[in-house]
CSV table of C-alpha atoms and ligand atoms in Angstrom, one decimal:
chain,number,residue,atom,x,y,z
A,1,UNK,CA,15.4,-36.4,-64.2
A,2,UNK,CA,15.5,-37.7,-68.0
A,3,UNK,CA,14.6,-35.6,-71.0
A,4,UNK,CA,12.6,-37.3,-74.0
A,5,UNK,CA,14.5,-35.9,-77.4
A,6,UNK,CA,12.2,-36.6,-80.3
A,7,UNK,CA,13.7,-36.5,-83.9
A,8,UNK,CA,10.8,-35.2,-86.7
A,9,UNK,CA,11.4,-34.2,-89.6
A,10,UNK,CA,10.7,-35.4,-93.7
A,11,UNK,CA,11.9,-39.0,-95.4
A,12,UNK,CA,15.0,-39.6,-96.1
A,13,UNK,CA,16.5,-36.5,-94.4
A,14,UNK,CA,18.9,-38.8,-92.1
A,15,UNK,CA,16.5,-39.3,-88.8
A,16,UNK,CA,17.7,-42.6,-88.9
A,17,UNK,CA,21.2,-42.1,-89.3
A,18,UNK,CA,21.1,-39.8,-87.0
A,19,UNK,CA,19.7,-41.8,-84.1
A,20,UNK,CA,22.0,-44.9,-84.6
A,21,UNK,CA,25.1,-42.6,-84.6
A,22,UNK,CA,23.9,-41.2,-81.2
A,23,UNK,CA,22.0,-44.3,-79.6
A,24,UNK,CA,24.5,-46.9,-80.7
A,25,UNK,CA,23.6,-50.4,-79.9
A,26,UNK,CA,21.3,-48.9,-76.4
A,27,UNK,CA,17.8,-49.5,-79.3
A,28,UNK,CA,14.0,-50.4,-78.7
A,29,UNK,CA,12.7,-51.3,-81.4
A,30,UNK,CA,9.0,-52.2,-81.7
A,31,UNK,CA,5.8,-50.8,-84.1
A,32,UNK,CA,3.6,-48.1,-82.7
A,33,UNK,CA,0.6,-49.4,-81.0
A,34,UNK,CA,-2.0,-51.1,-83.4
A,35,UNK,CA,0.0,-49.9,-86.6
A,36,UNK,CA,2.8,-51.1,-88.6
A,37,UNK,CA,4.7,-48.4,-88.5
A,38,UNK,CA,8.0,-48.5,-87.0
A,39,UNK,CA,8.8,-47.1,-83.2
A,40,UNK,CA,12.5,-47.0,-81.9
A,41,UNK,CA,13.9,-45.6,-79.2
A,42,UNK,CA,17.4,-45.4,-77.4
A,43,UNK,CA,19.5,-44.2,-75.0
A,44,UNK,CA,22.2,-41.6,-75.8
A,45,UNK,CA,25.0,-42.8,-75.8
A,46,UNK,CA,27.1,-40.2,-74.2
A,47,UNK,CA,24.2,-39.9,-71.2
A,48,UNK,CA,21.8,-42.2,-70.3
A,49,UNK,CA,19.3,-39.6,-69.3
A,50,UNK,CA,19.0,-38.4,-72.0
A,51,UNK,CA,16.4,-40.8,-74.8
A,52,UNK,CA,16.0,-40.2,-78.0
A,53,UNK,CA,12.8,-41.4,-79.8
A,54,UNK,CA,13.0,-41.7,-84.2
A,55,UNK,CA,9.4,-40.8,-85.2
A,56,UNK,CA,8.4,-41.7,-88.9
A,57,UNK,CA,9.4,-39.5,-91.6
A,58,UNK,CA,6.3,-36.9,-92.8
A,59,UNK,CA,6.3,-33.9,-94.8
A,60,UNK,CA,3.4,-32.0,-93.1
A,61,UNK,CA,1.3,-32.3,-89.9
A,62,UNK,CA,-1.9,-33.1,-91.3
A,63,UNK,CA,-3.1,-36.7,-91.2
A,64,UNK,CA,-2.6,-37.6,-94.9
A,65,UNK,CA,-0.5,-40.2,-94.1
A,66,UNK,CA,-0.2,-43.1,-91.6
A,67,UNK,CA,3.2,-41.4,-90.5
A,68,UNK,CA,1.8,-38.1,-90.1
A,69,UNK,CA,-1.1,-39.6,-87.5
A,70,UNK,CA,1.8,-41.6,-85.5
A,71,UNK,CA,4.1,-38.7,-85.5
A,72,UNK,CA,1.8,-35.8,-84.8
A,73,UNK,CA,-0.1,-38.4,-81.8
A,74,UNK,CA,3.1,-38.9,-80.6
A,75,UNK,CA,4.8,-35.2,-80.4
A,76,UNK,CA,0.5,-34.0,-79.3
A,77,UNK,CA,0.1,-36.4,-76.9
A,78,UNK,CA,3.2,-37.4,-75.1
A,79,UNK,CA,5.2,-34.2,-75.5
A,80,UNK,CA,8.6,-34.6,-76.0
A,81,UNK,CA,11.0,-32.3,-73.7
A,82,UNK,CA,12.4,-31.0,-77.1
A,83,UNK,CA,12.7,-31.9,-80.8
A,84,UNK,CA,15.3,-31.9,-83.1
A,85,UNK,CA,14.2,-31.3,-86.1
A,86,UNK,CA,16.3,-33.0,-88.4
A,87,UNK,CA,16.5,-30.8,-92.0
A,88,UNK,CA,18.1,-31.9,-95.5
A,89,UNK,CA,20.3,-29.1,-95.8
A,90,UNK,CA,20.4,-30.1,-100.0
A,91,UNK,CA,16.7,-29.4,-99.7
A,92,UNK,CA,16.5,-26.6,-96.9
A,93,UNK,CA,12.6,-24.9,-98.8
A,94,UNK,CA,11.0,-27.9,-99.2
A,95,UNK,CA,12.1,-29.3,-95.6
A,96,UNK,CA,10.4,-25.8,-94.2
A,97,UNK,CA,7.0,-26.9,-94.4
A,98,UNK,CA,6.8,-28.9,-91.7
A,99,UNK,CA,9.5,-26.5,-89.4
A,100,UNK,CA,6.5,-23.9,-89.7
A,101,UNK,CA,3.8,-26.3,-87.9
A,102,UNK,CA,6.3,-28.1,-85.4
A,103,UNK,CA,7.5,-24.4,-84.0
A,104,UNK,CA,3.5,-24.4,-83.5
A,105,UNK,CA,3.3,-27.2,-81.1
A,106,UNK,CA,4.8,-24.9,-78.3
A,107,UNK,CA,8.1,-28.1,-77.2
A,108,UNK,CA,10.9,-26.5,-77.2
A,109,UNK,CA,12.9,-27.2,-81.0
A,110,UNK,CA,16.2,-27.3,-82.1
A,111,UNK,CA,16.6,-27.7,-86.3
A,112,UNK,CA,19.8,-29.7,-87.3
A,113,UNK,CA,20.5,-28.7,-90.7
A,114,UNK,CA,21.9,-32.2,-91.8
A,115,UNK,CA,24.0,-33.7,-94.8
A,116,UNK,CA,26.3,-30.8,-94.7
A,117,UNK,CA,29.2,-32.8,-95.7
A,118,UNK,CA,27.1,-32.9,-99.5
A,119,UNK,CA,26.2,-29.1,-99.0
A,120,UNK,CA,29.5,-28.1,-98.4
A,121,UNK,CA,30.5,-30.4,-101.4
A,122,UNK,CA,28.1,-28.6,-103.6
A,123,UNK,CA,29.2,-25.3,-102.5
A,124,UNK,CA,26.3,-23.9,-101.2
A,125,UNK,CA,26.2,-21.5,-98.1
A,126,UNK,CA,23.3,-21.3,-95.4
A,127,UNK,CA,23.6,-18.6,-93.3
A,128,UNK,CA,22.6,-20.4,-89.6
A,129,UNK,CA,23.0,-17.1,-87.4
A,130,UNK,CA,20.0,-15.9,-89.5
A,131,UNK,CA,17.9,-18.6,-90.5
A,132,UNK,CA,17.8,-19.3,-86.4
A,133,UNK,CA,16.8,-15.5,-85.8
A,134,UNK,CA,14.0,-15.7,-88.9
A,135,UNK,CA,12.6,-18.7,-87.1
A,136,UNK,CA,12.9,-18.5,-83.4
A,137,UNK,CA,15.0,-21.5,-82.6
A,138,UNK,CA,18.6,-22.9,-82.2
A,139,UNK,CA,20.3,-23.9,-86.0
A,140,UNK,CA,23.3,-26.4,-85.7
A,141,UNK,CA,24.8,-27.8,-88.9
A,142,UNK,CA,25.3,-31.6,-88.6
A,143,UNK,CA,26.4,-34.5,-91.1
A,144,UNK,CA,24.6,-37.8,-89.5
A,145,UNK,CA,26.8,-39.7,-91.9
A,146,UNK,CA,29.8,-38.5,-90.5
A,147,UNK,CA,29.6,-37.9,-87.0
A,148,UNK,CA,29.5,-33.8,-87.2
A,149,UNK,CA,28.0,-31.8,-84.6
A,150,UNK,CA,26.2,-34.4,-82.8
A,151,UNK,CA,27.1,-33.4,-79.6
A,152,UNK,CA,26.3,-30.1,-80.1
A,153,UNK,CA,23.3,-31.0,-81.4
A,154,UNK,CA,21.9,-32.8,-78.4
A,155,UNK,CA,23.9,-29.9,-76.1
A,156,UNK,CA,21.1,-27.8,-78.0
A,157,UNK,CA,18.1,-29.6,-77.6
A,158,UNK,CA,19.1,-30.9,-73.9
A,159,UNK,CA,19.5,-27.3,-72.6
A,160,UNK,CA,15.8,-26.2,-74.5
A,161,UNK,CA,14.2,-29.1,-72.8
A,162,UNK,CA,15.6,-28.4,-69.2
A,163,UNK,CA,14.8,-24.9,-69.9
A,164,UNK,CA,11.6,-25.8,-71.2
A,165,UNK,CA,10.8,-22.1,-72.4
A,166,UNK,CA,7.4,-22.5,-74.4
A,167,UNK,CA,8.2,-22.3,-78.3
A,168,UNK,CA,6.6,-19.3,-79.7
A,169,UNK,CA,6.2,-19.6,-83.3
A,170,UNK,CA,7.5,-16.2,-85.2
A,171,UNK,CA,5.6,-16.1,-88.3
A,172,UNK,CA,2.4,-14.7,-88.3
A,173,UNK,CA,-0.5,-15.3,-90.9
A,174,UNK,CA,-2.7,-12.5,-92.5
A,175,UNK,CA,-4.6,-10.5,-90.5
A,176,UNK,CA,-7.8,-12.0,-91.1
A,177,UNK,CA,-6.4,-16.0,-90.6
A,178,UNK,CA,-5.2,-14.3,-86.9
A,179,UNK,CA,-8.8,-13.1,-85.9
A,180,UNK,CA,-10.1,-16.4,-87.2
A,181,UNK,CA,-7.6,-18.2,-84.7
A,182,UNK,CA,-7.8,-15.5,-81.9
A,183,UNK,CA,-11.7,-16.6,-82.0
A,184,UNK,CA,-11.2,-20.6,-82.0
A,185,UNK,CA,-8.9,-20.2,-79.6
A,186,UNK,CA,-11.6,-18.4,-77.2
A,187,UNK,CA,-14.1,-20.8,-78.3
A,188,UNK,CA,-13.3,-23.7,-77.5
A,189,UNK,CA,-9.4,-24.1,-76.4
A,190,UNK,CA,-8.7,-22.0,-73.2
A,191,UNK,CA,-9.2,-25.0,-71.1
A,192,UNK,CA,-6.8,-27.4,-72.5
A,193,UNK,CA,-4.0,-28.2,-69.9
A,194,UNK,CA,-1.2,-27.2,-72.2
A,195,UNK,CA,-1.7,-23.5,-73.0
A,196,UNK,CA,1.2,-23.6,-75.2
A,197,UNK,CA,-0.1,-26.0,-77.8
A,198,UNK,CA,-3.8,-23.9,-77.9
A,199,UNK,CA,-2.5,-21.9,-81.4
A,200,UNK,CA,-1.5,-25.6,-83.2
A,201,UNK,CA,-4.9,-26.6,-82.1
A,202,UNK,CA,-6.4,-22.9,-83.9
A,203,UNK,CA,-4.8,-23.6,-87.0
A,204,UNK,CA,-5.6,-27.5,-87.1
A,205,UNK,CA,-9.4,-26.6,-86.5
A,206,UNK,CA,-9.0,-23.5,-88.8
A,207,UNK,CA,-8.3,-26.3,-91.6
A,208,UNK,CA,-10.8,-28.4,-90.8
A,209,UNK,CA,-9.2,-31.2,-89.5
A,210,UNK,CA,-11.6,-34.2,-88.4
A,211,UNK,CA,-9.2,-36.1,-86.2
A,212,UNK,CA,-8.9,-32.9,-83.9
A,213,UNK,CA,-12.0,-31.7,-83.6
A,214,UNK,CA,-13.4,-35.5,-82.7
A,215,UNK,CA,-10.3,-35.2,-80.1
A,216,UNK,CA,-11.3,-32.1,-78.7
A,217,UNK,CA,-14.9,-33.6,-78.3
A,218,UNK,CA,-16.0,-30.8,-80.0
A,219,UNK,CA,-19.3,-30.4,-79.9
A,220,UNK,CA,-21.5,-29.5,-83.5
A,221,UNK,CA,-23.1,-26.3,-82.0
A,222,UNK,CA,-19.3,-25.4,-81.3
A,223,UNK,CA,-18.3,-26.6,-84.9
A,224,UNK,CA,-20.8,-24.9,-86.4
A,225,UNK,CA,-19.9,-21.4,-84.3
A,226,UNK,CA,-16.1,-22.4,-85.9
A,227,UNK,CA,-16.9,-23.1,-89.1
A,228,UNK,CA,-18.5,-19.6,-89.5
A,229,UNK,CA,-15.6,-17.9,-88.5
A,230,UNK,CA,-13.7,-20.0,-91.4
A,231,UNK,CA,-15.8,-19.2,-94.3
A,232,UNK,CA,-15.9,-15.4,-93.3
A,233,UNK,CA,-12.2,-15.6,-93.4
A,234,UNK,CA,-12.4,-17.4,-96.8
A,235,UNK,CA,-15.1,-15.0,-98.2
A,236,UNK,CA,-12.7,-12.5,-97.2
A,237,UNK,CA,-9.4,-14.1,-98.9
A,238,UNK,CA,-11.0,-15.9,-102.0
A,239,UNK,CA,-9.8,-19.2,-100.9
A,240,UNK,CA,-10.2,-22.2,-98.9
A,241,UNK,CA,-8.9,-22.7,-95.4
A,242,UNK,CA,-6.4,-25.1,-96.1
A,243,UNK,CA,-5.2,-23.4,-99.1
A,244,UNK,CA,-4.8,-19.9,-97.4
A,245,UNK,CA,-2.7,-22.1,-94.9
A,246,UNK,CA,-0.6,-23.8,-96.8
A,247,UNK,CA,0.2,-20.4,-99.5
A,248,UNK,CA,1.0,-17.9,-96.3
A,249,UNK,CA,3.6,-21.1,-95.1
A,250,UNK,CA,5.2,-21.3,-98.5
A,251,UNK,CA,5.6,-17.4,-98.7
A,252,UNK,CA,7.1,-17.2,-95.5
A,253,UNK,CA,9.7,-19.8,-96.7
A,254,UNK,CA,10.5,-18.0,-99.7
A,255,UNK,CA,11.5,-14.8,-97.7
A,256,UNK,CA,13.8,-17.0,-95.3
A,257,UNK,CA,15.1,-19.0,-98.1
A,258,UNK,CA,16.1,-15.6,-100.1
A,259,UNK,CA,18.1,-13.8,-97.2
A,260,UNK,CA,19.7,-17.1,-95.7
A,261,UNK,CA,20.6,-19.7,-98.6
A,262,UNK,CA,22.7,-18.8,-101.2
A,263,UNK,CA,23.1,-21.8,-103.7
A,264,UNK,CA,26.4,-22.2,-106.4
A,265,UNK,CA,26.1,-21.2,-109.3
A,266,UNK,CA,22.4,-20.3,-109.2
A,267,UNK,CA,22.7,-16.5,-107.0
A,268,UNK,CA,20.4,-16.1,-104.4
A,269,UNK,CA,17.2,-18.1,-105.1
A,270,UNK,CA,16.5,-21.8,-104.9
A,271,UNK,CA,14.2,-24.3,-107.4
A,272,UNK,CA,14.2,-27.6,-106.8
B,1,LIG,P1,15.4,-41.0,-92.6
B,1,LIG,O1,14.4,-41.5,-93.7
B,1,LIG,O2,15.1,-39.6,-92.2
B,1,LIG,O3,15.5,-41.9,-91.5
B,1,LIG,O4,16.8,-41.0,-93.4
B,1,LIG,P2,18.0,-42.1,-93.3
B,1,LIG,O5,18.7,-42.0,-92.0
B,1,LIG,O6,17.4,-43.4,-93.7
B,1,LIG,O7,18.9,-41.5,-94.4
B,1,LIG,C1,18.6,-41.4,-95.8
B,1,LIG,C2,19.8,-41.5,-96.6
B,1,LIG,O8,20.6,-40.3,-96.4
B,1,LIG,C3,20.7,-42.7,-96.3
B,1,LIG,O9,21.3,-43.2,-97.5
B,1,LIG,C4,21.8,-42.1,-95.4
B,1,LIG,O10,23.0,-42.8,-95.5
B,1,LIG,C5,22.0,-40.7,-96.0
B,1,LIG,N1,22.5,-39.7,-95.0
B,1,LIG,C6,22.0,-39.5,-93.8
B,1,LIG,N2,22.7,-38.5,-93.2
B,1,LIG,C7,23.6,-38.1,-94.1
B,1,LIG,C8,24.7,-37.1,-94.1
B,1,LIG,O11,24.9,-36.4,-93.1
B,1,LIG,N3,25.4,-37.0,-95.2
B,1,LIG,C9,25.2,-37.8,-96.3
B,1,LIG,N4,26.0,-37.6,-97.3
B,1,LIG,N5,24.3,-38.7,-96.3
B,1,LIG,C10,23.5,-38.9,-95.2
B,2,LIG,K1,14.5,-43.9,-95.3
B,3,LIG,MG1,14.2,-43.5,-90.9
């Protein structure tokens, strides 16, 4: 039986890289159905079971960008066996952000802290044995450029897919963003076929988002029952639903990033 790898993770963090060193000349390449954004797939090298898909490079998974709708369809829709998600160990807090939604989608994730050839260079240390406790998943350090950890890296992700444990998502948001998701769920997402992706759906309808509710089929009595639960939650914080979202995520970072990166020359706290 083959195992679908899928590589997420922001631009420029060495996706790319990545999948040529471990697909080698076995590529697909074509654009995504009705967009121009670019699809590839291969065949890893070391085990042809085994296929690895590059998905565009996003930051979040909203769908601000054309490459947030491909790669969030993509990981929603065809679940992957696993993902890697691929990390710019040079830019560990800003890389976070989207680690704290994909652990939401319930596949099975392995992070590969990569570029660790420049982080080494620099000096800095990142404590893996924690960051993969504080976030619930395998941590493997990689350099895509030169050829480090890749096996183990794929080792990782092969054995999460075949054990194809649901991801469960550490971090927990204020108590009054939990009832708010506790309800949506009950509302309108205990019939979906994958249980394990219900909370990504909560916090997706929880912010709003268009695109999911139209895919839900959602209907406006059960938008409107929703949205009421949202601005009680908002009365309650002073903020919007998006906001309250995205501030809870950042402050989660900021307490991994203090106990497991420690950068040269700048003691325990990163700015970048
Ligand atoms: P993508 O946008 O995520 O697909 O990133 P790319 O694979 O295109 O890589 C972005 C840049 O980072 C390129 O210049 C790569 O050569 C470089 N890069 C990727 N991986 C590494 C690595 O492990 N170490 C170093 N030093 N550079 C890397
Ligand atoms: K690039
Ligand atoms: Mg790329």
């Amino acid at each position: 039986m083959g195992i679908r790898i899928a590589l997420a993770g922001n631009p420029n963090c060495g996706k790319t890289t990545l999948f040529n060193a471990l697909t080698g000349s076995n590529q697909f390449v074509g654009n995504w159905p009705g967009v121009t954004v670019e699809y590839k797939e291969g065949k890893y090298k070391s085990d042809k079971e085994v296929t690895i898909v590059d998905l565009p490079g996003i930051y979040s998974l909203s769908p601000y960008t054309l490459e947030e709708v491909v790669s969030r369809n993509y990981l929603i829709d065809e679940r992957p066996d696993a993902i890697i998600n691929v990390i710019d160990g040079t830019n560990i807090e800003r890389n976070l952000y989207l680690t704290t939604q994909v652990v939401e989608l319930g596949i099975p994730v392995v992070i590969a802290i990569n570029m660790m050839d420049v982080v080494e260079k620099n000096g800095d240390k990142i404590n893996t044995k924690k960051l993969a406790e504080e976030i619930g998943v395998p941590v493997v350090e990689i350099s895509a450029l030169k050829n480090r950890g890749l096996k183990e890296v794929v080792s990782a992700a092969v054995a999460a897919g075949k054990a194809a444990l649901p991801q469960e998502p550490k971090h927990r948001f204020n108590g009054s963003v939990e009832h708010a998701l506790a309800h949506i769920e009950e509302l309108c997402l205990h019939n979906i076929s994958d249980a394990n992706i219900q909370r990504w759906y909560s916090i997706k309808l929880f912010e709003r988002d268009e695109k999911i509710q139209e895919k839900l089929g959602l209907s406006k009595d059960v938008i409107d029952h929703i949205e009421q639960d949202i601005t009680s939650c908002e009365k309650e914080m002073d903020d919007d639903a998006e906001s309250i979202i995205t501030g809870e995520r950042y402050n989660y970072i900021g307490t991994i990033i203090s106990g497991c990166v420690k950068k040269a020359n700048r003691g325990m706290t990163i700015s970048d």
